[in-house]
Structures are given as structure tokens and as C-alpha cells.
CSV table of C-alpha atoms in Angstrom, one decimal:
chain,number,residue,atom,x,y,z
T,1,MET,CA,-5.5,-13.2,-25.4
T,2,LYS,CA,-5.5,-10.0,-22.9
T,3,LYS,CA,-3.5,-10.8,-19.7
T,4,LEU,CA,-6.0,-10.5,-16.6
T,5,PHE,CA,-3.4,-11.1,-13.9
T,6,GLY,CA,-1.0,-8.1,-12.9
T,7,THR,CA,1.7,-7.6,-10.4
T,8,ASP,CA,-0.9,-7.3,-7.8
T,9,GLY,CA,-3.4,-9.9,-8.9
T,10,MET,CA,-6.5,-9.2,-11.2
T,11,ARG,CA,-8.3,-5.7,-10.4
T,12,GLY,CA,-11.0,-3.9,-12.0
T,13,GLU,CA,-14.5,-2.6,-11.6
T,14,ALA,CA,-16.7,-5.1,-9.6
T,15,GLY,CA,-19.6,-6.6,-11.6
T,16,VAL,CA,-17.5,-5.8,-14.9
T,17,PHE,CA,-15.4,-8.7,-16.7
T,18,PRO,CA,-13.1,-10.0,-15.3
T,19,LEU,CA,-14.5,-9.0,-11.8
T,20,ASP,CA,-18.2,-10.3,-12.6
T,21,ALA,CA,-19.6,-13.2,-10.6
T,22,GLU,CA,-19.4,-15.8,-13.6
T,23,THR,CA,-15.8,-15.2,-14.2
T,24,ILE,CA,-14.8,-15.2,-10.4
T,25,ARG,CA,-16.8,-18.5,-10.4
T,26,VAL,CA,-14.2,-19.9,-13.0
T,27,VAL,CA,-11.5,-18.4,-11.3
T,28,GLY,CA,-12.6,-20.4,-8.2
T,29,SER,CA,-12.8,-23.9,-10.0
T,30,SER,CA,-10.0,-23.3,-12.1
T,31,LEU,CA,-7.8,-22.8,-9.1
T,32,ALA,CA,-8.9,-25.7,-7.4
T,33,ILE,CA,-8.7,-28.0,-10.4
T,34,HIS,CA,-4.8,-26.7,-11.1
T,35,LEU,CA,-4.1,-27.2,-7.0
T,36,ASN,CA,-5.7,-30.7,-6.9
T,37,GLU,CA,-3.3,-31.4,-10.2
T,38,LYS,CA,-0.3,-30.3,-7.9
T,39,VAL,CA,-1.1,-31.6,-4.4
T,40,GLY,CA,-3.0,-34.9,-5.6
T,41,ARG,CA,-5.9,-34.5,-3.2
T,42,ALA,CA,-8.9,-31.9,-2.6
T,43,PRO,CA,-7.3,-28.8,-1.9
T,44,ILE,CA,-7.8,-26.5,0.9
T,45,ILE,CA,-8.4,-22.9,-0.2
T,46,LEU,CA,-8.5,-19.9,2.7
T,47,LEU,CA,-10.6,-16.8,1.6
T,48,GLY,CA,-10.7,-13.3,3.2
T,49,ARG,CA,-11.8,-9.9,1.9
T,50,ASP,CA,-11.8,-6.3,2.7
T,51,THR,CA,-15.2,-4.1,3.4
T,52,ARG,CA,-16.1,-3.4,0.0
T,53,GLU,CA,-20.0,-4.1,-0.7
T,54,SER,CA,-19.1,-6.4,-3.7
T,55,GLY,CA,-16.8,-8.5,-1.4
T,56,GLU,CA,-19.4,-10.9,0.0
T,57,TRP,CA,-20.9,-11.7,-3.5
T,58,LEU,CA,-17.4,-12.2,-5.0
T,59,GLU,CA,-16.4,-14.5,-2.2
T,60,SER,CA,-19.6,-16.5,-2.7
T,61,ALA,CA,-18.8,-16.7,-6.3
T,62,LEU,CA,-15.5,-18.1,-5.7
T,63,VAL,CA,-16.4,-20.5,-3.1
T,64,ALA,CA,-19.2,-21.9,-5.2
T,65,GLY,CA,-16.5,-22.4,-8.0
T,66,ALA,CA,-14.0,-23.9,-5.9
T,67,ARG,CA,-16.3,-26.2,-4.0
T,68,SER,CA,-17.7,-27.5,-7.3
T,69,ALA,CA,-14.4,-28.6,-8.2
T,70,GLY,CA,-14.0,-30.4,-5.1
T,71,ALA,CA,-12.1,-27.9,-3.1
T,72,GLU,CA,-12.4,-27.3,0.9
T,73,CYS,CA,-12.9,-23.6,1.6
T,74,LEU,CA,-12.5,-21.6,4.9
T,75,SER,CA,-13.5,-18.0,5.4
T,76,ALA,CA,-11.6,-15.6,7.6
T,77,GLY,CA,-14.2,-13.0,6.9
T,78,VAL,CA,-13.0,-9.3,7.0
T,79,ILE,CA,-9.2,-9.6,7.4
T,80,THR,CA,-6.1,-7.9,6.1
T,81,THR,CA,-4.3,-9.4,2.8
T,82,PRO,CA,-1.2,-10.0,5.1
T,83,GLY,CA,-3.5,-11.9,7.4
T,84,VAL,CA,-4.4,-14.2,4.5
T,85,ALA,CA,-0.8,-14.6,3.6
T,86,TYR,CA,-0.1,-15.7,7.1
T,87,LEU,CA,-3.0,-18.1,7.4
T,88,ALA,CA,-2.4,-19.8,4.4
T,89,ARG,CA,1.0,-20.5,5.4
T,90,THR,CA,0.3,-21.7,8.9
T,91,LEU,CA,-3.0,-23.4,8.7
T,92,PRO,CA,-1.8,-25.0,6.3
T,93,ALA,CA,-3.8,-24.2,3.2
T,94,ASP,CA,-3.0,-24.8,-0.4
T,95,ALA,CA,-3.7,-21.3,-1.4
T,96,GLY,CA,-5.1,-18.1,0.5
T,97,ILE,CA,-7.4,-15.8,-1.8
T,98,VAL,CA,-7.8,-11.9,-0.9
T,99,ILE,CA,-10.8,-10.1,-2.3
T,100,SER,CA,-9.6,-6.6,-2.3
T,101,ALA,CA,-8.7,-3.5,-4.5
T,102,SER,CA,-6.3,-2.2,-1.9
T,103,HIS,CA,-6.3,1.6,-2.1
T,104,ASN,CA,-8.8,1.8,-4.9
T,105,PRO,CA,-12.2,3.4,-4.3
T,106,TYR,CA,-15.2,1.1,-3.5
T,107,LEU,CA,-16.6,0.5,-7.0
T,108,ASP,CA,-13.5,-1.4,-7.9
T,109,ASN,CA,-12.3,-5.0,-6.3
T,110,GLY,CA,-9.7,-7.6,-7.0
T,111,ILE,CA,-8.5,-11.2,-6.7
T,112,LYS,CA,-5.0,-12.0,-5.2
T,113,ILE,CA,-3.9,-15.4,-4.7
T,114,PHE,CA,-1.2,-16.6,-2.3
T,115,SER,CA,0.6,-19.6,-2.3
T,116,PRO,CA,1.2,-21.7,0.8
T,117,SER,CA,4.5,-19.8,1.4
T,118,GLY,CA,2.8,-16.6,1.7
T,119,GLN,CA,4.1,-15.5,-1.9
T,120,LYS,CA,1.8,-14.6,-4.9
T,121,LEU,CA,0.8,-17.3,-6.9
T,122,ASP,CA,3.1,-18.4,-9.6
T,123,ALA,CA,2.6,-16.7,-12.8
T,124,LEU,CA,2.3,-20.2,-14.6
T,125,THR,CA,-1.0,-20.9,-12.8
T,126,GLU,CA,-2.1,-17.5,-13.4
T,127,ARG,CA,-1.7,-18.1,-17.0
T,128,LEU,CA,-3.7,-21.6,-16.7
T,129,ILE,CA,-6.7,-19.7,-15.1
T,130,GLU,CA,-6.5,-17.0,-17.6
T,131,ASN,CA,-6.6,-19.8,-20.2
T,132,ASP,CA,-9.7,-21.6,-18.5
T,133,ILE,CA,-11.7,-18.2,-18.3
T,134,TYR,CA,-11.2,-17.4,-22.3
T,135,ALA,CA,-12.2,-21.0,-22.7
T,136,GLU,CA,-15.2,-20.6,-20.7
T,137,ARG,CA,-16.2,-17.6,-22.7
T,138,GLU,CA,-15.5,-19.2,-25.9
T,139,THR,CA,-17.6,-22.0,-25.1
T,140,LYS,CA,-20.5,-20.4,-23.5
T,141,GLY,CA,-20.3,-16.7,-24.6
T,142,ALA,CA,-20.1,-13.5,-22.0
T,143,ASP,CA,-22.7,-13.8,-19.5
T,144,PRO,CA,-23.9,-10.3,-18.7
T,145,ARG,CA,-25.7,-11.3,-15.6
T,146,ASN,CA,-24.2,-11.5,-12.1
T,147,ARG,CA,-25.8,-14.4,-10.5
T,148,ASN,CA,-26.4,-14.8,-6.9
T,149,TYR,CA,-24.7,-17.3,-5.0
T,150,ASP,CA,-25.3,-18.5,-1.2
T,151,MET,CA,-23.5,-16.2,1.1
T,152,VAL,CA,-20.5,-17.7,2.6
T,153,GLN,CA,-21.0,-18.6,6.4
T,154,ASP,CA,-17.9,-19.9,8.4
T,155,PRO,CA,-18.2,-20.0,12.2
T,156,THR,CA,-14.6,-20.4,12.2
T,157,SER,CA,-13.9,-16.8,10.8
T,158,ASP,CA,-13.5,-15.3,14.2
T,159,SER,CA,-11.0,-17.9,15.3
T,160,LEU,CA,-8.8,-17.3,12.5
T,161,GLN,CA,-8.8,-13.8,12.8
T,162,ASN,CA,-7.7,-14.4,16.6
T,163,ARG,CA,-5.0,-16.6,15.1
T,164,TYR,CA,-3.8,-13.7,13.2
T,165,LEU,CA,-3.9,-11.4,15.9
T,166,ASP,CA,-2.1,-13.8,18.3
T,167,PHE,CA,0.8,-14.0,15.9
T,168,LEU,CA,1.3,-10.1,15.5
T,169,ALA,CA,0.9,-9.6,19.4
T,170,ASN,CA,3.0,-12.9,20.7
T,171,GLU,CA,5.6,-13.1,18.1
T,172,ILE,CA,6.0,-10.0,16.3
T,173,GLY,CA,5.1,-7.9,19.6
T,174,GLN,CA,7.1,-10.3,21.8
T,175,GLY,CA,8.4,-8.4,24.7
T,176,LEU,CA,7.2,-5.0,23.6
T,177,SER,CA,5.5,-2.8,25.7
T,178,LEU,CA,3.5,0.0,24.4
T,179,SER,CA,2.5,1.3,27.6
T,180,GLY,CA,2.4,5.3,27.9
T,181,LEU,CA,2.2,5.4,23.8
T,182,LYS,CA,-0.8,7.6,22.5
T,183,VAL,CA,-1.4,6.5,18.9
T,184,VAL,CA,-3.8,7.4,16.3
T,185,LEU,CA,-5.0,4.8,13.8
T,186,ASP,CA,-6.5,5.7,10.4
T,187,CYS,CA,-8.0,2.4,9.4
T,188,ALA,CA,-9.2,3.6,6.1
T,189,ASN,CA,-12.6,2.1,6.7
T,190,GLY,CA,-11.0,-0.9,5.5
T,191,ALA,CA,-9.7,-4.4,6.6
T,192,ALA,CA,-7.8,-3.1,9.6
T,193,SER,CA,-11.0,-1.2,11.2
T,194,ALA,CA,-11.6,-3.8,13.7
T,195,LEU,CA,-8.2,-5.6,13.9
T,196,ALA,CA,-5.6,-3.0,14.4
T,197,PRO,CA,-7.3,-1.2,17.3
T,198,ARG,CA,-7.6,-4.3,19.1
T,199,LEU,CA,-3.7,-5.2,18.4
T,200,PHE,CA,-2.3,-2.2,19.6
T,201,GLU,CA,-4.5,-1.6,22.6
T,202,ARG,CA,-3.5,-5.3,23.6
T,203,LEU,CA,0.0,-4.4,23.5
T,204,GLY,CA,-0.8,-1.7,26.1
T,205,ALA,CA,-1.1,1.7,23.8
T,206,PHE,CA,-3.7,4.4,24.3
T,207,VAL,CA,-5.5,4.0,20.9
T,208,ILE,CA,-7.4,6.7,19.2
T,209,PRO,CA,-9.2,5.1,16.1
T,210,ILE,CA,-10.5,6.9,13.2
T,211,ASN,CA,-12.1,6.1,10.0
T,212,ASN,CA,-12.8,2.6,11.4
T,213,ASN,CA,-16.6,2.2,10.8
T,214,PRO,CA,-17.1,0.8,7.2
T,215,ASP,CA,-20.1,0.7,5.4
T,216,GLY,CA,-19.2,-0.9,2.2
T,217,ARG,CA,-18.6,2.3,0.2
T,218,ASN,CA,-16.4,4.6,2.4
T,219,ILE,CA,-13.2,2.6,2.3
T,220,ASN,CA,-10.4,4.7,1.1
T,221,GLN,CA,-12.6,7.6,0.9
T,222,ASP,CA,-11.1,10.8,2.0
T,223,CYS,CA,-8.8,8.8,4.5
T,224,GLY,CA,-6.0,6.4,5.1
T,225,SER,CA,-2.9,6.3,3.4
T,226,LEU,CA,-3.9,8.1,0.3
T,227,HIS,CA,-5.2,11.2,2.2
T,228,ILE,CA,-2.8,11.7,5.3
T,229,GLN,CA,-4.6,15.1,6.3
T,230,PRO,CA,-7.3,13.7,8.6
T,231,LEU,CA,-4.6,11.7,10.4
T,232,THR,CA,-2.2,14.6,10.7
T,233,LYS,CA,-5.0,16.8,12.2
T,234,THR,CA,-6.0,14.2,14.7
T,235,VAL,CA,-2.4,13.6,15.9
T,236,ALA,CA,-2.1,17.5,16.7
T,237,ALA,CA,-5.6,17.8,18.3
T,238,GLU,CA,-4.9,14.8,20.6
T,239,GLN,CA,-1.4,15.4,21.0
T,240,ALA,CA,-0.4,12.0,20.2
T,241,ASP,CA,3.0,10.4,20.0
T,242,LEU,CA,2.6,8.9,16.6
T,243,GLY,CA,-0.2,8.5,14.0
T,244,VAL,CA,-0.6,5.6,11.8
T,245,ALA,CA,-2.5,5.4,8.3
T,246,PHE,CA,-3.3,2.2,6.7
T,247,ASP,CA,-4.7,1.5,3.3
T,248,GLY,CA,-7.9,-0.5,2.4
T,249,ASP,CA,-6.5,-4.1,2.8
T,250,ALA,CA,-3.6,-2.9,5.4
T,251,ASP,CA,-0.6,-4.2,3.5
T,252,ARG,CA,1.1,-0.9,3.8
T,253,SER,CA,1.1,1.8,6.4
T,254,LEU,CA,2.3,5.5,6.4
T,255,PHE,CA,3.1,7.7,9.4
T,256,VAL,CA,2.8,11.0,11.2
T,257,ASP,CA,5.4,12.1,13.8
T,258,HIS,CA,4.3,13.8,17.0
T,259,LYS,CA,5.3,17.1,15.5
T,260,GLY,CA,3.0,16.5,12.4
T,261,ASN,CA,5.3,15.5,10.1
T,262,TYR,CA,4.6,13.0,7.3
T,263,VAL,CA,6.7,10.0,7.5
T,264,ASP,CA,6.7,7.9,4.0
T,265,GLY,CA,7.9,4.8,2.9
T,266,ASP,CA,11.4,5.9,2.3
T,267,ALA,CA,11.8,7.4,5.8
T,268,THR,CA,10.4,4.2,7.3
T,269,LEU,CA,13.1,2.1,5.4
T,270,TRP,CA,15.8,4.7,6.7
T,271,VAL,CA,14.5,4.2,10.5
T,272,LEU,CA,14.6,0.3,10.3
T,273,ALA,CA,17.7,0.1,8.1
T,274,ASN,CA,19.4,2.2,10.8
T,275,TYR,CA,17.7,0.0,13.6
T,276,LEU,CA,18.3,-3.3,12.0
T,277,GLN,CA,21.9,-2.1,11.1
T,278,THR,CA,23.0,-1.4,14.9
T,279,ARG,CA,21.9,-4.8,15.7
T,280,GLY,CA,23.6,-6.6,13.1
T,281,LYS,CA,20.3,-7.8,11.8
T,282,LEU,CA,20.8,-5.9,8.3
T,283,ALA,CA,21.7,-8.5,6.0
T,284,ARG,CA,24.4,-7.6,3.4
T,285,SER,CA,24.0,-4.0,4.6
T,286,THR,CA,21.7,-3.6,1.9
T,287,VAL,CA,18.0,-2.1,1.3
T,288,ILE,CA,15.9,-3.1,-1.4
T,289,ALA,CA,13.4,-0.4,-2.8
T,290,THR,CA,12.1,0.7,-6.3
T,291,VAL,CA,13.0,3.3,-8.6
T,292,MET,CA,10.7,5.7,-7.2
T,293,SER,CA,12.3,5.9,-3.8
T,294,ASN,CA,13.7,9.3,-3.4
T,295,LEU,CA,17.4,9.8,-4.0
T,296,GLY,CA,17.8,11.5,-0.8
T,297,LEU,CA,17.3,7.8,0.9
T,298,GLU,CA,20.1,6.3,-1.4
T,299,VAL,CA,22.3,9.2,-0.3
T,300,ALA,CA,21.7,9.1,3.4
T,301,LEU,CA,22.1,5.1,3.4
T,302,ARG,CA,25.4,5.4,1.4
T,303,GLN,CA,26.9,7.6,4.3
T,304,ARG,CA,26.2,4.8,6.7
T,305,GLU,CA,27.7,2.5,4.5
T,306,ILE,CA,24.5,0.7,3.5
T,307,ASP,CA,23.8,0.0,-0.3
T,308,LEU,CA,20.2,0.7,-1.7
T,309,VAL,CA,19.4,-1.6,-4.8
T,310,ARG,CA,16.6,-0.5,-6.9
T,311,THR,CA,13.9,-2.8,-8.7
T,312,ASP,CA,11.0,-1.9,-11.0
T,313,VAL,CA,8.1,-0.4,-9.2
T,314,GLY,CA,5.8,-3.2,-7.6
T,315,ASP,CA,5.9,-5.2,-4.3
T,316,LYS,CA,6.3,-8.4,-6.2
T,317,ASN,CA,9.6,-7.0,-7.6
T,318,VAL,CA,10.8,-6.0,-4.3
T,319,LEU,CA,10.2,-9.3,-2.8
T,320,ASP,CA,11.8,-11.2,-5.6
T,321,ARG,CA,15.2,-9.5,-5.3
T,322,LEU,CA,15.0,-9.8,-1.5
T,323,MET,CA,14.6,-13.6,-2.0
T,324,SER,CA,17.3,-13.6,-4.8
T,325,SER,CA,19.8,-11.2,-2.6
T,326,GLY,CA,19.2,-12.5,0.6
T,327,ALA,CA,18.7,-9.0,1.9
T,328,SER,CA,16.6,-8.5,5.1
T,329,LEU,CA,14.6,-5.2,4.5
T,330,GLY,CA,12.8,-3.7,1.3
T,331,GLY,CA,9.9,-1.7,0.4
T,332,GLU,CA,8.3,1.2,-1.5
T,333,GLN,CA,7.7,4.8,-1.1
T,334,SER,CA,4.0,4.2,-0.8
T,335,GLY,CA,4.5,2.2,2.8
T,336,HIS,CA,4.7,-1.3,1.5
T,337,ILE,CA,7.6,-2.7,3.7
T,338,ILE,CA,8.7,-6.2,3.6
T,339,ILE,CA,10.7,-8.0,6.1
T,340,PRO,CA,11.0,-11.7,4.9
T,341,SER,CA,12.3,-12.9,8.3
T,342,VAL,CA,8.7,-12.5,9.6
T,343,SER,CA,6.6,-12.4,6.6
T,344,LEU,CA,6.8,-12.4,2.7
T,345,ALA,CA,3.9,-10.2,2.2
T,346,GLY,CA,4.1,-6.3,2.9
T,347,ASP,CA,2.1,-6.1,6.2
T,348,GLY,CA,1.2,-2.6,7.7
T,349,MET,CA,0.7,-3.7,11.1
T,350,ILE,CA,4.0,-5.3,11.3
T,351,THR,CA,6.0,-2.3,9.9
T,352,SER,CA,4.0,-0.3,12.7
T,353,LEU,CA,5.1,-2.8,15.6
T,354,PHE,CA,8.9,-2.6,14.1
T,355,LEU,CA,8.8,1.0,14.1
T,356,MET,CA,7.4,1.2,17.5
T,357,ARG,CA,9.9,-1.3,18.7
T,358,ALA,CA,12.5,0.9,17.1
T,359,MET,CA,11.4,3.9,19.1
T,360,ALA,CA,11.0,2.1,22.3
T,361,GLU,CA,14.5,0.4,22.2
T,362,GLU,CA,16.3,3.7,21.1
T,363,GLY,CA,14.2,5.8,23.6
T,364,LYS,CA,13.6,8.3,20.8
T,365,THR,CA,10.5,9.9,19.1
T,366,LEU,CA,9.6,8.8,15.6
T,367,HIS,CA,10.7,12.5,14.7
T,368,GLU,CA,14.3,11.8,16.2
T,369,LEU,CA,14.7,8.5,14.5
T,370,THR,CA,14.0,10.2,10.9
T,371,GLN,CA,16.7,12.6,11.3
T,372,GLY,CA,19.5,12.4,8.9
T,373,LEU,CA,17.2,12.0,5.8
T,374,GLU,CA,16.8,14.5,3.7
T,375,HIS,CA,14.4,14.2,0.8
T,376,TYR,CA,15.5,15.6,-2.7
T,377,PRO,CA,12.8,17.7,-4.4
T,378,GLN,CA,10.9,15.5,-6.8
T,379,VAL,CA,8.2,16.3,-9.5
T,380,LEU,CA,6.1,13.7,-11.2
T,381,VAL,CA,4.3,14.4,-14.5
T,382,ASN,CA,1.8,12.3,-16.6
T,383,VAL,CA,1.5,12.7,-20.2
T,384,ARG,CA,-1.3,10.7,-22.3
T,385,VAL,CA,0.1,9.1,-25.2
T,386,LYS,CA,-1.4,7.1,-28.4
T,387,GLU,CA,1.0,4.6,-28.4
T,388,LYS,CA,3.9,3.4,-26.2
T,389,ILE,CA,7.0,3.7,-28.4
T,390,ALA,CA,10.4,3.0,-26.7
T,391,PHE,CA,11.6,6.5,-25.8
T,392,SER,CA,14.9,5.6,-26.9
T,393,GLU,CA,13.7,5.2,-30.6
T,394,VAL,CA,12.1,8.7,-30.7
T,395,PRO,CA,15.2,10.9,-31.5
T,396,ALA,CA,13.7,14.0,-30.1
T,397,ILE,CA,13.1,12.5,-26.8
T,398,ARG,CA,16.5,10.7,-26.5
T,399,GLN,CA,18.4,13.6,-27.1
T,400,LEU,CA,16.6,15.9,-24.6
T,401,VAL,CA,16.8,12.8,-22.0
T,402,ASP,CA,20.6,12.8,-22.5
T,403,GLU,CA,20.9,16.5,-22.0
T,404,ILE,CA,18.8,16.7,-19.1
T,405,GLU,CA,20.8,13.7,-17.4
T,406,ASN,CA,24.4,15.2,-18.4
T,407,GLN,CA,23.4,18.5,-16.4
T,408,LEU,CA,21.9,16.8,-13.4
T,409,GLY,CA,25.1,14.6,-13.1
T,410,SER,CA,25.4,12.8,-9.9
T,411,LYS,CA,23.1,15.4,-8.0
T,412,GLY,CA,20.0,14.2,-9.6
T,413,ARG,CA,18.0,11.7,-11.3
T,414,LEU,CA,15.5,11.1,-14.3
T,415,LEU,CA,13.2,8.3,-14.7
T,416,LEU,CA,11.0,8.0,-17.8
T,417,ARG,CA,9.0,4.9,-18.0
T,418,TYR,CA,5.5,4.1,-19.3
T,419,SER,CA,2.2,3.2,-17.0
T,420,GLY,CA,1.8,-0.7,-16.8
T,421,THR,CA,-2.1,0.0,-16.9
T,422,GLU,CA,-2.9,3.3,-18.7
T,423,PRO,CA,-1.7,5.0,-21.9
T,424,LEU,CA,0.4,7.3,-19.8
T,425,ALA,CA,4.2,8.4,-20.0
T,426,ARG,CA,5.4,8.9,-16.8
T,427,ILE,CA,8.3,11.4,-16.0
T,428,MET,CA,10.0,11.5,-12.7
T,429,LEU,CA,13.0,14.0,-11.8
T,430,GLU,CA,14.9,14.6,-8.6
T,431,GLY,CA,17.4,17.2,-8.2
T,432,GLN,CA,18.7,20.0,-5.6
T,433,SER,CA,16.3,22.7,-7.1
T,434,GLN,CA,12.6,22.2,-7.4
T,435,PRO,CA,12.3,25.2,-10.1
T,436,GLU,CA,15.1,23.5,-12.2
T,437,ILE,CA,13.6,20.0,-12.1
T,438,GLU,CA,10.0,21.4,-12.9
T,439,SER,CA,11.3,23.1,-15.9
T,440,TYR,CA,13.3,20.1,-17.0
T,441,ALA,CA,9.9,18.1,-16.8
T,442,ASN,CA,7.7,20.4,-18.6
T,443,LYS,CA,10.5,20.5,-21.5
T,444,ILE,CA,10.2,16.4,-21.6
T,445,ALA,CA,6.4,16.3,-21.3
T,446,GLY,CA,6.3,19.0,-24.0
T,447,VAL,CA,8.6,16.8,-26.6
T,448,ILE,CA,6.4,13.8,-25.5
T,449,ARG,CA,3.1,15.4,-26.4
T,450,SER,CA,4.6,16.4,-29.6
T,451,GLU,CA,6.2,13.4,-30.8
T,452,LEU,CA,3.6,10.7,-29.1
T,453,THR,CA,0.1,12.4,-29.1
């Protein structure tokens, strides 16, 4: 039985199993049944979606399934992923469901389920839902149709969105004045399109929104956190103080400073770690990041007597380590930052507010705050493979990796892993010389091709 839930929920092409309407209806009914078993009553389920054209019919199918199993469903309409996590925690609801494929193109969509704590659904319940999906298919067979369900009309959606914005403005933004700050917001034609401009204008910023006119198909299209160039150009043209790029569901954010320099998730962690450390709020003097974070971040933090602890790729892994270690800051190079004291979900707008507060309280530009961090040259190479054999079991690969790691020593880093979703070997190298690490990466890629393809 193929596993359907990954580290970021269930994702795929909308209309194709498991993101077809009938399967999603089963997800809704299965979740409601298993929640009822836990809470002993009809569960309350909150739903929200991004701007993809498939979002409405997927939500309708989910609601139809959940209501058929006795659940009460509330819709927040178009809202960010962390917005659903917040509302599920505070309403309270028994689960929150986000219909989004984050940074993927509009043809894709996904289902991400949150528990009332704001954390993602536990693995056991995910497996139970998967079992129910396959049991339904065995009983009734695959249904190629995508049936139409009544569209969800929830008059409370505006009030739910306002509740989330009030939390961001009044609690996260408490005492923060952005008066005099000119900021460009690239909303990726996604879930932040209506919400982000309202939030930052409310706090006094002069806001220039771009890519905030979603049409169901333009989400993430040449914009947002995956395409930083439009933001860089607009910051320069408008002589703005700061640029923010969200992804489709706004759980991550990347930045551009007033000089047009790109500020990635590593640089954001650097700024926030320093800000929290000087105020005695960086628990255990530790930052949690992933194996993909640049070696330069580790070196720079070490010089400030801050430890960098790495996890496997994925915000779920970062959160797990944050919770088990008691650390107060973690994130990914991609801009997914988690500050567990305020939210257990990465939230691009919360990250932006923390960064702007650091600028305001330090009296410095973002460019000044990022000083002291030097990114090591980095190269990433993907090699398609026929089968995923452990690299340590292939003598030629193991020998070459050992040789290169010895040559790099403490001045570089080699990470060799397989993709979790594609037949790819991923090679990542960091060092002091770009030509050197590119040469090493090409050597490893050549050996992998000869041995595994």
C-alpha cells in the first residue's frame, strides 16, 4: 500500500488520485470518524485554501465527506496555511485542513491537516486515513469521475480571517510601528494576496503590493519566493526599504534589502538569532536548521557562541527538534522559519514582523543586520537513478566520497542523499572555492551515473 501522506501532507495533481474528488471525500469522512473516536462527540473541522482554481471543489468534497460522518465544518475561505493552524488552535477546532500545494504550480494541490495544537496531524491518524482510502477503492473500485459537490458557503469566513489578522497585528505586532517604512510585498498571487497588504498597512507601513491579483492559475507563476527577480526590480524602482516574497500559502518568506541584496532563510535565521540572543530570548543559545543550511551560517553563529543543530530536510523535522530540544528558533534555507513561542507552524507574515521589529529596535537596515554572515560557495547537482541503493553499499561511490571529505576537511561539507519523491540522487557540496566544489560534484555525479543508471 503506497504511502499517501508525506512530510508536508498529501500533494499531487488536482483531479488525479489521490487528489480526485471521491478520494478527498473519503479523507473528509475518515478524518471525521477518527476524530469522533478521539473526542467522543461530533468533531469541529476548520478549512481554508489558497487561490488555485481546484481549491473550491476540493473543499466541497472534503466538507461533503466530513459532514456525512457527522462533523461540523467551518470555512475560512482563502487564507494562509499558518492562518488555519492558528484558528484551529484558538477557536477551538478538533482539526484544521489546508487545501494548498504551497509553492507548486496551479495544476497541483494538496491536503495538509493540523491538530488543535497547530502541529501537523499525527502519523497514526494519517495511516488510518490511508487505510480507509484503499479500503474504499477495493470495495468500490477506482472512480475516474470528479463529481460535483455543492460549493461551501460560509458567512463566517471574513470574521475568521479578521480574527487571524487581529492576532498578527495585536499580539505579534504589539507596540510595533512601521510608520515611515516603505515595503514591497510579492504575494505570489496566493493566499497572502488580500491579507498581507492589510496587515502591514494597519501597522503603518507604506505598502506596494505586487502579484496580488490571483486568477486561479497564476499562483507562483514567475513570482513569489521561487522567483525573486520581480521583487528585486520593484524594490530598486520604488527605492523601498525592504521587499518581502511569500510563497503560495505564505508559510514562508524571503527578503530583499534596500540595496537589492537577496536575504534567504539562512540570513533570516542569522538576524533573528542575534536579535533574540541580545535580549536573552534565544533558548539554549541554539538554532535548529536543516542539512541544507549553508556552512557559513554555522561558522558565523559559532563565532557568536550560538550552536547550530541540523535536522533532515523538512519543516516537520525542524519542529520536532525544536520541541524536543526546547530551542526557540529554527527554520530552513527556503524561508520557512518557526518561532514556537508564538506559532508551531512556519508563518511568512510572523517572520516578516519579527524581522521588521529587529530593524526598528536596532535602528538598522536589513542590510546592516545581515552583516557578519558569509555564505560559503555551494553547488547542488541532481542525478537520475534507476534504483536507490545505499551509497555506502556502492564501493566506488563510498571511496570517492571518503576522498573528497578528507580533502574538504573542516573547510567544506558534502551531503549526498536521495530525493524523497523522485528517482534522484542529490549532491550538495560547500567549500571555499566554487570551481573546486563544482569539480568534486561532477566527479561524484559521474560515478553515480556509471554505478546506478
